[in-house]
Amino acid sequence: MLRGAAVFLRPVLPLLAAALLTVPAWSQQQQLTTVPQQQLDVVKVLLAQEAAWNRGDIEAFAESYKDSPDTLFIAGTVNRGFAGIAEGYKRDYPTKATMGTLGFSELEVRPLDDRFAVVIGKYHLERGKKDGGPASGIFSLILEKTDKGWKIIVDHTTG
């Protein structure tokens, strides 16, 4: 009886295996969504910032901000203008050790229109105690699509 079942199942097994492999793949495909290009482009700005920071490159990190006197950075105070923001970063993080390792998480991009988007998220800065210790908080950013790509025009960071 078992031998007869094996003969019967032999041609059916490849079909059964294909069906079992296809069902999970099909159900996973139903859960996939397409992220609009605008949202991907905005997230790329933050990924570039994270990478620049972790290389110790404040200049490249600051390039994500719009080079304008109207650019705002709001933390404990309101800092106006790209030059002041860049200088503040250089002053507050003079070495790679004081910069530590930056990580962004829980990023949410909300397009406002074709030229503007809001991003909220969390940051975590890991560094040694003598270099300031770990820091973390939340942020909201407004980005503008410029001729030089997406640039941060308002940064409100708490922590």
mmCIF file of C-alpha atoms in Angstrom:
data_model
loop_
_atom_site.group_PDB
_atom_site.id
_atom_site.type_symbol
_atom_site.label_atom_id
_atom_site.label_comp_id
_atom_site.label_asym_id
_atom_site.label_seq_id
_atom_site.Cartn_x
_atom_site.Cartn_y
_atom_site.Cartn_z
ATOM 1 C CA MET A 1 0.000 0.000 0.000
ATOM 2 C CA LEU A 2 2.793 2.466 0.920
ATOM 3 C CA ARG A 3 4.668 1.582 -2.254
ATOM 4 C CA GLY A 4 1.543 2.298 -4.347
ATOM 5 C CA ALA A 5 1.112 5.683 -2.666
ATOM 6 C CA ALA A 6 4.735 6.577 -3.403
ATOM 7 C CA VAL A 7 4.247 5.724 -7.080
ATOM 8 C CA PHE A 8 1.083 7.831 -7.123
ATOM 9 C CA LEU A 9 2.677 10.805 -5.269
ATOM 10 C CA ARG A 10 5.925 10.888 -7.236
ATOM 11 C CA PRO A 11 4.542 12.958 -10.140
ATOM 12 C CA VAL A 12 2.456 15.102 -7.759
ATOM 13 C CA LEU A 13 5.308 15.999 -5.348
ATOM 14 C CA PRO A 14 6.919 18.688 -7.543
ATOM 15 C CA LEU A 15 3.522 20.373 -7.971
ATOM 16 C CA LEU A 16 2.809 20.144 -4.248
ATOM 17 C CA ALA A 17 6.240 21.569 -3.378
ATOM 18 C CA ALA A 18 5.798 24.418 -5.868
ATOM 19 C CA ALA A 19 2.376 25.200 -4.411
ATOM 20 C CA LEU A 20 3.720 25.261 -0.850
ATOM 21 C CA LEU A 21 6.609 27.526 -1.833
ATOM 22 C CA THR A 22 4.341 29.846 -3.811
ATOM 23 C CA VAL A 23 1.774 30.431 -1.057
ATOM 24 C CA PRO A 24 4.208 32.097 1.392
ATOM 25 C CA ALA A 25 5.757 34.135 -1.420
ATOM 26 C CA TRP A 26 2.329 35.235 -2.626
ATOM 27 C CA SER A 27 1.189 36.219 0.875
ATOM 28 C CA GLN A 28 4.434 38.177 1.421
ATOM 29 C CA GLN A 29 3.925 40.007 -1.868
ATOM 30 C CA GLN A 30 0.532 41.157 -0.669
ATOM 31 C CA GLN A 31 2.208 42.917 2.282
ATOM 32 C CA LEU A 32 4.790 44.786 0.198
ATOM 33 C CA THR A 33 4.110 48.415 -0.624
ATOM 34 C CA THR A 34 5.812 50.871 -2.900
ATOM 35 C CA VAL A 35 7.352 53.906 -1.265
ATOM 36 C CA PRO A 36 7.089 57.077 -3.354
ATOM 37 C CA GLN A 37 10.371 58.376 -4.796
ATOM 38 C CA GLN A 38 10.031 61.643 -2.858
ATOM 39 C CA GLN A 39 10.052 59.773 0.449
ATOM 40 C CA LEU A 40 13.061 57.685 -0.609
ATOM 41 C CA ASP A 41 14.962 60.805 -1.662
ATOM 42 C CA VAL A 42 14.264 62.481 1.688
ATOM 43 C CA VAL A 43 15.390 59.412 3.652
ATOM 44 C CA LYS A 44 18.601 59.347 1.561
ATOM 45 C CA VAL A 45 19.420 62.805 2.968
ATOM 46 C CA LEU A 46 19.264 61.424 6.502
ATOM 47 C CA LEU A 47 21.255 58.327 5.593
ATOM 48 C CA ALA A 48 23.937 60.564 4.067
ATOM 49 C CA GLN A 49 23.961 62.665 7.242
ATOM 50 C CA GLU A 50 24.323 59.583 9.414
ATOM 51 C CA ALA A 51 27.187 58.256 7.277
ATOM 52 C CA ALA A 52 29.004 61.622 7.230
ATOM 53 C CA TRP A 53 28.669 61.993 10.990
ATOM 54 C CA ASN A 54 29.985 58.508 11.627
ATOM 55 C CA ARG A 55 33.009 59.262 9.402
ATOM 56 C CA GLY A 56 33.675 62.344 11.529
ATOM 57 C CA ASP A 57 32.911 64.645 8.577
ATOM 58 C CA ILE A 58 31.003 67.648 9.962
ATOM 59 C CA GLU A 59 31.310 69.492 6.626
ATOM 60 C CA ALA A 60 29.521 66.718 4.712
ATOM 61 C CA PHE A 61 26.958 66.379 7.523
ATOM 62 C CA ALA A 62 26.166 70.106 7.316
ATOM 63 C CA GLU A 63 25.685 69.915 3.523
ATOM 64 C CA SER A 64 22.233 68.460 4.242
ATOM 65 C CA TYR A 65 21.126 71.890 5.460
ATOM 66 C CA LYS A 66 20.107 74.589 2.996
ATOM 67 C CA ASP A 67 22.850 77.198 2.709
ATOM 68 C CA SER A 68 20.590 80.116 3.572
ATOM 69 C CA PRO A 69 20.337 82.746 6.296
ATOM 70 C CA ASP A 70 16.721 81.562 6.782
ATOM 71 C CA THR A 71 17.645 77.984 7.767
ATOM 72 C CA LEU A 72 16.678 77.289 11.391
ATOM 73 C CA PHE A 73 18.065 74.925 14.005
ATOM 74 C CA ILE A 74 15.976 74.779 17.165
ATOM 75 C CA ALA A 75 17.339 72.949 20.208
ATOM 76 C CA GLY A 76 17.750 74.853 23.492
ATOM 77 C CA THR A 77 17.758 78.082 21.490
ATOM 78 C CA VAL A 78 16.912 79.166 17.951
ATOM 79 C CA ASN A 79 19.948 79.304 15.662
ATOM 80 C CA ARG A 80 19.435 81.128 12.386
ATOM 81 C CA GLY A 81 21.418 80.701 9.206
ATOM 82 C CA PHE A 82 23.466 77.921 7.693
ATOM 83 C CA ALA A 83 26.827 79.403 8.708
ATOM 84 C CA GLY A 84 25.838 79.595 12.381
ATOM 85 C CA ILE A 85 24.465 76.057 12.346
ATOM 86 C CA ALA A 86 27.630 74.657 10.769
ATOM 87 C CA GLU A 87 29.847 76.579 13.219
ATOM 88 C CA GLY A 88 27.747 75.357 16.147
ATOM 89 C CA TYR A 89 28.264 71.743 15.110
ATOM 90 C CA LYS A 90 32.021 72.306 14.743
ATOM 91 C CA ARG A 91 32.190 73.989 18.163
ATOM 92 C CA ASP A 92 30.072 71.384 19.986
ATOM 93 C CA TYR A 93 31.682 68.355 18.304
ATOM 94 C CA PRO A 94 35.368 69.247 17.765
ATOM 95 C CA THR A 95 36.635 65.650 17.473
ATOM 96 C CA LYS A 96 35.472 62.324 16.122
ATOM 97 C CA ALA A 97 35.351 61.042 19.725
ATOM 98 C CA THR A 98 32.953 63.819 20.785
ATOM 99 C CA MET A 99 30.867 63.101 17.685
ATOM 100 C CA GLY A 100 30.554 59.425 18.600
ATOM 101 C CA THR A 101 28.334 57.168 16.505
ATOM 102 C CA LEU A 102 24.989 58.497 15.312
ATOM 103 C CA GLY A 103 21.956 56.401 14.489
ATOM 104 C CA PHE A 104 18.523 57.489 13.271
ATOM 105 C CA SER A 105 15.415 55.366 13.810
ATOM 106 C CA GLU A 106 11.636 55.430 13.448
ATOM 107 C CA LEU A 107 11.799 57.807 10.491
ATOM 108 C CA GLU A 108 8.471 58.998 9.127
ATOM 109 C CA VAL A 109 8.388 61.107 5.995
ATOM 110 C CA ARG A 110 5.285 63.173 5.298
ATOM 111 C CA PRO A 111 5.262 64.956 1.944
ATOM 112 C CA LEU A 112 3.562 68.348 2.104
ATOM 113 C CA ASP A 113 3.703 68.912 -1.663
ATOM 114 C CA ASP A 114 6.238 68.431 -4.473
ATOM 115 C CA ARG A 115 8.752 70.831 -2.887
ATOM 116 C CA PHE A 116 8.399 70.313 0.862
ATOM 117 C CA ALA A 117 8.361 67.382 3.267
ATOM 118 C CA VAL A 118 8.362 66.844 7.028
ATOM 119 C CA VAL A 119 10.386 64.106 8.697
ATOM 120 C CA ILE A 120 10.081 62.989 12.289
ATOM 121 C CA GLY A 121 12.297 60.447 13.960
ATOM 122 C CA LYS A 122 14.599 59.530 16.791
ATOM 123 C CA TYR A 123 18.345 59.829 17.093
ATOM 124 C CA HIS A 124 20.834 58.102 19.327
ATOM 125 C CA LEU A 125 24.411 59.216 19.803
ATOM 126 C CA GLU A 126 26.745 56.636 21.306
ATOM 127 C CA ARG A 127 30.023 57.913 22.747
ATOM 128 C CA GLY A 128 32.277 57.487 25.736
ATOM 129 C CA LYS A 129 31.510 59.141 29.043
ATOM 130 C CA LYS A 130 34.580 61.402 28.867
ATOM 131 C CA ASP A 131 33.410 62.604 25.444
ATOM 132 C CA GLY A 132 29.932 63.581 26.635
ATOM 133 C CA GLY A 133 28.279 60.199 27.096
ATOM 134 C CA PRO A 134 25.357 58.826 25.148
ATOM 135 C CA ALA A 135 22.581 61.153 24.008
ATOM 136 C CA SER A 136 19.226 60.543 22.404
ATOM 137 C CA GLY A 137 16.066 62.374 21.525
ATOM 138 C CA ILE A 138 13.527 63.117 18.859
ATOM 139 C CA PHE A 139 13.544 65.513 15.945
ATOM 140 C CA SER A 140 11.333 67.020 13.318
ATOM 141 C CA LEU A 141 12.701 68.395 10.090
ATOM 142 C CA ILE A 142 11.250 70.380 7.239
ATOM 143 C CA LEU A 143 13.025 69.783 3.960
ATOM 144 C CA GLU A 144 12.802 71.728 0.723
ATOM 145 C CA LYS A 145 13.546 70.351 -2.728
ATOM 146 C CA THR A 146 16.124 72.713 -4.184
ATOM 147 C CA ASP A 147 18.227 72.704 -7.331
ATOM 148 C CA LYS A 148 20.910 71.003 -5.167
ATOM 149 C CA GLY A 149 18.528 68.293 -3.948
ATOM 150 C CA TRP A 150 16.534 67.964 -0.734
ATOM 151 C CA LYS A 151 17.837 70.286 1.989
ATOM 152 C CA ILE A 152 16.842 70.785 5.611
ATOM 153 C CA ILE A 153 15.392 74.254 6.212
ATOM 154 C CA VAL A 154 14.080 73.713 9.775
ATOM 155 C CA ASP A 155 15.557 71.287 12.324
ATOM 156 C CA HIS A 156 13.849 71.003 15.710
ATOM 157 C CA THR A 157 15.764 68.562 17.889
ATOM 158 C CA THR A 158 15.153 67.658 21.522
ATOM 159 C CA GLY A 159 17.281 65.577 23.765
#
